[in-house]
Amino acid sequence: MIADYSLLLIGAILVNNFVLVQFLGLCPFMGVSNKLETAMGMSAATTFVLTLASICSYLTYTYLLEPLGLTYLRTISFILVIAVVVQFTEMVVRKSSPMLHKVLGVFLPLITTNCAVLGVALLNINQQHNFLESALYGFGAAVGFSLVLVLFAAMRERLSVADVPEVFKGPAIGMITAGLMSLAFMGFAGLV
Amino acid sequence: MAFLRVTSPHAHSPTDTASVMRLVLYASIPGVLCLSYFFGAGIFVNIIWACLVALGCEALVLRLRGRQIGLYLKDYSAIVTAVLLAIAIPPYAPWWVLTIGVAFAIIIGKNLYGGLGSNPFNPAMVGYVVLLISFPIQMTSWGAPINTIADQAAVPGVLDALRLNFGFMKEGVDAFTMATPLDVLKQNKALEVSELWQQKPQFGLFAGRGWEYANLWFAVGGCYLLYRRIFTWHAPISMLLALGFWAALFYDGGSSASGGSPMFHWFSGATMLGAFFIVTDPVTSAVSTRGRMVYGALIGTLLYIIRCWGNYPDAIAFSVLLANFAAPFIDHYTQPRTYGHKKGGQ
Amino acid sequence: MANTKYKELSVNGLWKNNPALVQLLGLCPLLAVTGSVVNALGLGLATMMVLSCSNIAVSLIRNLVNDAIRLPAFVMIIAAFTSCIELLMKAYAYELYEILGIFIPLIITNCAILGRADAFASKNSVAASAVDGFMMGMGFALVLVVLGGIRELIGSGTLFDNMDLLFGASAASWVIGPPAGYPGFLVVILPPGAFIVTGMLIAGKNIIDRELKSRAEAKTDTTEASSRRVRVTGHIS
Amino acid sequence: MRAVFNIPGGIHPPENKVQSTATAIRSAGIPELLVFPLSQHIGAPAKPIVEVGNKVLKGQMIAEANGFVSVPVHASTSGEVVAIGGHVLPHPSGMSGPCISIKADGKDQWIEHKGVPDYEALDRPALLDIIRNAGIAGMGGAGFPSAVKLNPRPDQPIKTLIINGTECEPYITADDMLMRERAEQILEGVKVLRHILTPTETVIGIEDNKAEALAIMRNAAKGTGIEIVDFPTKYPSGGEKQLITIITGKEVPKGKLPADIGVVVQNLGTATAIYRAVVHGEPLISRITTVTGKAVEQQQNFETLLGSPISHLLTLSKWRQDVAIRLVMGGPMMGFALEDVSIPVVKTTNCILVPNAEELPEPAPEQACIRCGMCAEACPASLLPQQLFWFSQGKELEKLQQHNLADCIECGCCSYVCPSNIPLVQYYRASKAAIRTHDQDLIKSDQSKARFEARQERLEREAEAKEAKRQARAEAAKKAKASAATKPGETTSTTDKDAIIQAAIARTKAKKSEPSTDPVQAAIERAQAKRSGAPTAEETPEAKLVKIEGRLKKAQEKYQQAIEQGSDKLDAFSAGITKLEQQLELAKAAVPDTSEQQVEASTNTDSATDAIARAQAQRAGGAAKDTPEQAITKLKKRLGAAKDKLATAENEDNANIEAFRASVSTLQAKLQKAEQQLTNDNVS
Amino acid sequence: MLGKAIGKNSIILGLFAVVTTSMIALTYLSTKEQIIAQERAARARALLEIVPIERHNNTMLDDTVMVDSELLGIKESAEAFIARQDGIPVAVIIPATAPDGYSGEIRLIVGINMNGSIAGVRVLTHSETPGLGDKVDLKKSDWILGFNNKSLTKPATDLWSVKKDKGYFDQFTGATITPRAVTKAVHRVLLFFDENQELLIDHASLKQESNNDG
Amino acid sequence: MLEFISQQPLLAALIVLVGLGLVFGAVLGFASVKFATEGDPITDQINALLPQTQCGQCGHPGCRPYAEAITNGEAINRCPPGGESTIAELANLLDVEILPLDAEEGAGEKPKSVAYIREDECIGCTKCIQACPMDAILGAAKHMHTVIVDECTGCDLCVEPCPVDCIDMIALPTTLQTWAWELPSDKSHIIATDVSHGEAA
Ligand SMILES: Cc1cc2nc3c(=O)[nH]c(=O)nc-3n(C[C@H](O)[C@H](O)[C@H](O)COP(=O)(O)O)c2cc1C
Ligand SMILES: Cc1cc2nc3c(=O)[nH]c(=O)nc-3n(C[C@H](O)[C@H](O)[C@H](O)COP(=O)(O)O)c2cc1C
Ligand SMILES: Cc1cc2nc3c(=O)[nH]c(=O)nc-3n(C[C@H](O)[C@H](O)[C@H](O)COP(=O)(O)O)c2cc1C
Ligand SMILES: Cc1cc2nc3c(=O)[nH]c(=O)nc-3n(C[C@H](O)[C@H](O)[C@H](O)CO)c2cc1C
Ligand code: SF4
Ligand code: SF4
Ligand code: SF4
Ligand code: SF4
Ligand code: FES
């Protein structure tokens, strides 16, 4: 039982890493990784939102849509749930911690449009997770996202002083680096 | 009278980058000779071809960027990359496999980041992994070490190697390939370790046949580099210790589910080559000594995890790349304590 | 006047401000579904459709919503269009739907869309928004297809394989290649390849841009830059 | 035996010390011309107290300390002051700075001086006075005024006095020879120091590569209670912080001074100088300097008079100019390269290194950093030089600070070992400067912001006030109709403006601590001071005189005006006038002896100087730099511009018309005058 | 103020909800039938590849029987599909799992004609190394077609393995493990069919009858 | 009831989503009032990074307005006095890409300078005083004026209004105190330029 759950976590964090293997949440991954500090803030926010959204959408699906036979409405209701969770978080953060809001500022709304959030909700349904699994999967996905985001940010800080050819500066080399990272992550294949 | 107006220091030690790289090349010679004894001359063909391709690619990129070609080619770093990649791939892999690998390593792995010193990922390992993923057949066809298969009179000589590598000998390699010891252990579900040793020809004294000696010689070369202070002991030793630690932890006395003894892990696959030639790549590892210890330990751990539970029988390349990826982050948290600063803080 | 504006919108969407290559939005589908042309094209078309429709809709109702509920309202519109597309694809291109998987519902979050709705449609007229949406979608779809083409070609040596999934059985024969004995270059089809090829594509665009710029400079030697300096201290009397 | 501690990092470059220890210290004699920079130490430059033409005696103070952290300068031989002005300084920049030049008369005649052999009778302040007046600044490194260092605050009780005899740099043997030949003097000096500081222990630290000196010192120190400690040779164990760690095991915490952990470090040359000053009353006028390197034939140590040009030493040791590739003051690790052999020996000059090309070849081309970490291994401060390098390259100042760039002692170990030949230290020096400028810019921008905002506020207030006044005026006008009006509103507005100016002046005054309280004057002075740093670069005394006169006149006018208007700022004006008068006196005094200075002043001209000079010249009304023709063209151009402006103004019915008219007429007048002059010139 | 803000916002959002939902719901209602049909077609496609439509005239998807055996390597009981021509069974399609693939399980379906020969084998899911083990997938190579028409006796039982193990079937260059696993699994399915043939057919016929009744 | 609803797909859908919409709208409406904020701390931070030269070369009347503009999305590369370092800092703060300085023709990074008034030519018109955003010019009407060097930011706004052109901008010279080693520049072989078809980028 415990083993299953830890495998689920390892799977979500490493083997099927959301960003590098499943291609979810790439926009913030590329956009918020220029600075380590910011990346850490973003990680925290995403972890929070992702876990919460995962739970909320699971509840919505199991207790509202499924009994009423409205599963085809899942996309729109999930996105609604997520949008509200994010918007609400943003308002709270803006008020309670301007510093954090400064760091996350433009990116909090971007979390809504972060594929990872909707993706995790949908994958939970596809893979028929139960409540606990959904929560864990959401959390694991977020940790996986945070892990690569933070490592990537540290790496980009290093790249920013490298003598990269002019045309590759910025996003291009970022993409290629992400590619090599994804290459490295292929090494985790088969762990679960 | 014009005197030089430069900043201090005015004196400089005689070591330079090119000489460091050359030393690394020298240190790899014993291991390479040992490999060629067990697996034949293919490795020489590979090394030469890889160097040619590497220099070609490097020159091409430098030309495109409008840099002085000579100055950079002379630093030998491209050659080191090429040689290490050539050692890592099977001796009779077709020429185009090596070409693609080296080109990928030198162009994308190294020069897109600005060349020597700027690349975050170990170029040779980037090349290796790309090949392993793209051409698994060619990349897993290791020949049998000398004297392991009954009907195999001798390992291929130089001419055979040329013919094999450049494709004039159809389906030649397949005839004498065989799973590597690590692969055998990994696939083993039934036999106990001691039985494996008796039944499988792949096993030698304390690790894989042939492989154990190659590892030994690479370790000797590595110790020479250590002695010449090309790198410090931190990364390689902590990697070996971590690997040994996990292996000992999961050895369970040699049952059929055993992951293999520490000895076996140390002297199998590319462990020693990795520990002393790849993990030590200064450019892509963590910078501080503390950082390098963490870095080495991370590689050792990942190595064991992937070897035992992952899809790949040997995982030097993957572990190194993963650790490369973490290196800047490690650096961020392992700054040494500066003179006059309190412990742990700024 | 109007003409130049539309032209500008097109240039923006297709090239200058391309959602995928410049704004770096909508990266997930960009990387995930571009293993082959057909996947790319399928998702590209779907995205384009949603983008145009939602832009029109958002621009229609732009005066109705205030800041607090702007985001959910817009998202809802886009979600509606996406859901419809999803259902339609399920009904009429089932296999493609299966292959594209969750990336169809994810069109919603495909940041490109939201970015546009927020940035453009909520401030512009219906016509302009429609053109903008279409062009942005087009730019995105183009990149998808180009990327899909490159990856398919290098990765498996074919082009336009499996087009029947999208265009019916007759399209099955559109496939070109693979050349005999082509070993494939797996890495290009796998996730790492997606990133790397995209990186190359971005760099390629940079090169072209640079070339264009230097050419433009060569042509118009020195155009007088009008001063934008502003008097800090106001009118001097 | 005392246990010594290890320091991290460090290197072992070839020592090359034996070459210069073969012969005994030799006196360098008296050169013809000696040059004394006013700033041979850390702190404010000394103030000259002699004038050109004055005769001075050996040991006579020629410049006095200027503030607390400063030391005087003494003549090292007798002779005549021939110049006070710019001369190339022993400074890595190769720039010029204020120096006093003395032409030796060869008599080497001492000024009267008297020592205090029974110094133990004196208390600390008295001894410190002697030391300070003897001009003693640290001779081992940066030249920090010893009297300051020897005067720790009461909350810094000194436990350990460390005498630095390490001499860890290759080539240098000045301290080594000093120990071999003058151990007694050193120890006497140490005793003086011990008396001043009353430490619980006194240690002389010497590297173990100086066996002979060690033996001699050990022998001499027997029974004195002074410990001689040797430790393994390693560069840079002579660095103050490193030495403290080696001897005591303690580290000087970041941002603190050695005294904060109860340690004072002095070089043993400094100790000797202190002995001579206290016991014999001789100020610091000479030092031991090693002249070495393969480009000199006789590598040896000289007892050198301060102020001797290094060409003098080089000639004495038969240098071969053709093979000398560089000229280093100091050692090969920390010394700085010079370009001019006329640079004088100063208090901190322990070595002149003249290598040939084979010895210290031209730096190899810089290659890319391979992050090999050799630099980090060598760094005695446990920094990560490679990271600092990457961040320097990327100009990431914040990161540099995070990585403690400030703790780099610029020892050069990292550059020495770097296999890629990266001049790391240069990167650090540049980055440190960039951080400094950045910090200053920040301060300035903060000030600017405050000023700008204050101004905006003021404008608002003024606008309001104007509005109020306008109404008041309307009111007044109304009243005026009724009764006979006495004063129109104009007066009010003038006073108003005056008030603003006064306020501004007051504000400025409050900000400035300089004694010269006239902000206008201060501003100008500062502007001028910024020229190439040489006081000689100031305007010629004549110009100054004229200017001050002009200013005085104006001030007097103002005063007059103020009296007429019954202003309440009469005091301020009269004070200003008095000051101007004083300045006038001064300036008049300065006029006679300017000939030399002027020559020197012009050695260092750049565009800024040009501009200022031009402006000054014009202002001074005399000797315009422009030829009359040029002046006329310029004037014409300006006139054209002014007319244009006037025209636009007229077109737009601008309020400025008056001003423009005035300017046009001024210019026309000027033009006429100039033309006239031209004709005159042509005629004559 | 607060009340008003809440009120207005929720009304507007509600309005949006009405419009958008109607849109989706209408689309759903109009595509519902088509979607169900497509889903069934997709599920049937793999089955049809093994037993083509010419050979049977029932709907296999609805003609199932639950099977469960060690031999099949499956954890829970699963559906086997039966193909009939006019009510007479012609073939059975049995699910199976090969547990010993190079990296994990390989899920298969094996179609067996009533005469015990193989009608076809397909790999449903696997996670073998791309380029090596994944050639068991028909999309990558037609190695899997090599099982067609083989049976328990053709080749002989001890030849039911890969060439490397001195068996009949080819392995791939550089990959023995995956084909070995698949071959063994198919062999076990044949054994299962052999043992349970009666049961399967009987059961199936029974079901068929009851179906006919109902 | 539930039965009934699930029998009516359209109705069910409507009820569910409208319900969700209502609830969420209420929640957000509540939050928008409860957590309303004013002011934007980021503008201050941006302003703190600008050089405060107040020269207007960015196209805004002063640094703060430009800071506000940046907050609202204007490019960060418009301030010539700040130059590259300011752009880098802004990029860092806002986590955006560093852009090359976007200056008008000939208005690139200039050495720091101060205004200098040739006093004998000054006619005391006070134009420069009004122009100076720093109050760095002193003097009364009809009397010569002078610049307080330490206060002058070198914005050169005072130069143009002067009717007699008596104001010069003088570059601040290096002194022993401000002199410093420069970053090694002899690296043509390393940094060089990425050439592309003979055109340096
Ligand atoms: C800017 C500066 C300020 C210093 N202030 C003091 C001080 O207040 N008291 C003191 O005893 N030493 C002071 N020192 C001296 C240092 O502690 C040290 O002894 C001196 O810099 C010798 O440097 P060296 O190692 O480079 O020769 C100061 C040094 C510097 C550079
Ligand atoms: C790297 C380095 C090496 C030094 N080596 C010596 C040395 O060998 N001998 C010495 O007296 N001072 C040396 N100094 C200067 C000392 O740090 C210290 O300033 C000096 O001993 C203080 O004494 P002073 O004030 O009497 O000069 C060195 C400084 C540095 C930074
Ligand atoms: C990275 C890697 C992946 C492999 N993947 C597979 C696989 O998916 N299927 C397989 O049968 N063999 C795979 N192999 C090869 C086997 O481990 C083993 O070498 C091979 O099956 C032995 O075949 P041989 O006996 O014909 O040499 C892989 C090997 C490596 C190194
Ligand atoms: C001790 C040592 C180990 C090295 N190991 C590698 C290696 O594993 N892979 C590689 O591509 N280059 C290696 N190099 C060469 C060089 O550092 C490498 O090409 C750089 O990563 C290119 O920037 C090594 C060099 C040294 C000195
Ligand atoms: S010694 Fe030189 S090459 Fe090595 S890490 Fe330090 S700076 Fe880089
Ligand atoms: S110069 Fe600075 S960084 Fe280099 S070794 Fe010395 S203290 Fe360390
Ligand atoms: S250009 Fe820069 S310094 Fe000038 S006003 Fe704008 S922000 Fe301020
Ligand atoms: S004096 Fe002139 S240049 Fe200086 S701040 Fe004032 S207006 Fe700007
Ligand atoms: S498309 Fe932007 S996060 Fe996925």
GROMACS .gro file of N, CA and C in nm, chain D residues 59-93:
model
  105
  834GLY      N    1   6.580   6.539   0.670
  834GLY     CA    2   6.494   6.510   0.784
  834GLY      C    3   6.395   6.620   0.813
  835GLN      N    4   6.399   6.724   0.735
  835GLN     CA    5   6.305   6.834   0.759
  835GLN      C    6   6.168   6.798   0.704
  836MET      N    7   6.066   6.831   0.782
  836MET     CA    8   5.931   6.802   0.735
  836MET      C    9   5.897   6.896   0.619
  837ILE      N   10   5.855   6.838   0.509
  837ILE     CA   11   5.821   6.925   0.394
  837ILE      C   12   5.672   6.925   0.366
  838ALA      N   13   5.602   6.830   0.426
  838ALA     CA   14   5.456   6.832   0.414
  838ALA      C   15   5.401   6.775   0.542
  839GLU      N   16   5.294   6.836   0.588
  839GLU     CA   17   5.244   6.793   0.719
  839GLU      C   18   5.122   6.703   0.704
  840ALA      N   19   5.099   6.627   0.810
  840ALA     CA   20   4.982   6.538   0.808
  840ALA      C   21   4.856   6.622   0.795
  841ASN      N   22   4.762   6.570   0.724
  841ASN     CA   23   4.639   6.644   0.696
  841ASN      C   24   4.522   6.563   0.750
  842GLY      N   25   4.504   6.574   0.881
  842GLY     CA   26   4.397   6.497   0.942
  842GLY      C   27   4.454   6.382   1.024
  843PHE      N   28   4.363   6.303   1.079
  843PHE     CA   29   4.404   6.199   1.171
  843PHE      C   30   4.474   6.084   1.099
  844VAL      N   31   4.408   6.033   0.996
  844VAL     CA   32   4.468   5.923   0.921
  844VAL      C   33   4.553   5.983   0.809
  845SER      N   34   4.672   6.025   0.846
  845SER     CA   35   4.761   6.087   0.750
  845SER      C   36   4.897   6.098   0.817
  846VAL      N   37   5.003   6.103   0.737
  846VAL     CA   38   5.136   6.121   0.796
  846VAL      C   39   5.212   6.227   0.718
  847PRO      N   40   5.308   6.291   0.786
  847PRO     CA   41   5.387   6.392   0.716
  847PRO      C   42   5.492   6.328   0.624
  848VAL      N   43   5.553   6.414   0.544
  848VAL     CA   44   5.660   6.370   0.455
  848VAL      C   45   5.783   6.452   0.489
  849HIS      N   46   5.898   6.385   0.487
  849HIS     CA   47   6.022   6.454   0.521
  849HIS      C   48   6.120   6.449   0.406
  850ALA      N   49   6.204   6.552   0.402
  850ALA     CA   50   6.310   6.552   0.301
  850ALA      C   51   6.413   6.449   0.343
  851SER      N   52   6.462   6.372   0.245
  851SER     CA   53   6.555   6.267   0.283
  851SER      C   54   6.701   6.310   0.265
  852THR      N   55   6.717   6.428   0.212
  852THR     CA   56   6.851   6.484   0.207
  852THR      C   57   6.837   6.635   0.202
  853SER      N   58   6.945   6.706   0.214
  853SER     CA   59   6.932   6.851   0.211
  853SER      C   60   6.935   6.901   0.068
  854GLY      N   61   6.873   7.013   0.044
  854GLY     CA   62   6.870   7.065  -0.092
  854GLY      C   63   6.766   7.174  -0.105
  855GLU      N   64   6.722   7.194  -0.227
  855GLU     CA   65   6.631   7.305  -0.254
  855GLU      C   66   6.504   7.252  -0.318
  856VAL      N   67   6.395   7.305  -0.272
  856VAL     CA   68   6.267   7.266  -0.333
  856VAL      C   69   6.262   7.328  -0.471
  857VAL      N   70   6.250   7.243  -0.572
  857VAL     CA   71   6.249   7.299  -0.708
  857VAL      C   72   6.111   7.295  -0.771
  858ALA      N   73   6.025   7.214  -0.716
  858ALA     CA   74   5.890   7.212  -0.774
  858ALA      C   75   5.792   7.153  -0.674
  859ILE      N   76   5.673   7.205  -0.679
  859ILE     CA   77   5.565   7.139  -0.608
  859ILE      C   78   5.456   7.120  -0.711
  860GLY      N   79   5.441   7.001  -0.755
  860GLY     CA   80   5.343   6.982  -0.862
  860GLY      C   81   5.334   6.838  -0.905
  861GLY      N   82   5.273   6.820  -1.020
  861GLY     CA   83   5.245   6.684  -1.065
  861GLY      C   84   5.369   6.609  -1.108
  862HIS      N   85   5.373   6.486  -1.069
  862HIS     CA   86   5.481   6.398  -1.111
  862HIS      C   87   5.422   6.258  -1.117
  863VAL      N   88   5.477   6.177  -1.206
  863VAL     CA   89   5.424   6.041  -1.216
  863VAL      C   90   5.439   5.971  -1.082
  864LEU      N   91   5.333   5.906  -1.039
  864LEU     CA   92   5.333   5.846  -0.907
  864LEU      C   93   5.362   5.697  -0.915
  865PRO      N   94   5.413   5.641  -0.808
  865PRO     CA   95   5.421   5.496  -0.801
  865PRO      C   96   5.282   5.439  -0.776
  866HIS      N   97   5.207   5.426  -0.881
  866HIS     CA   98   5.068   5.384  -0.869
  866HIS      C   99   5.035   5.306  -0.995
  867PRO      N  100   4.959   5.201  -0.983
  867PRO     CA  101   4.933   5.119  -1.102
  867PRO      C  102   4.872   5.197  -1.218
  868SER      N  103   4.808   5.308  -1.189
  868SER     CA  104   4.744   5.382  -1.296
  868SER      C  105   4.844   5.453  -1.384
   0.00000   0.00000   0.00000
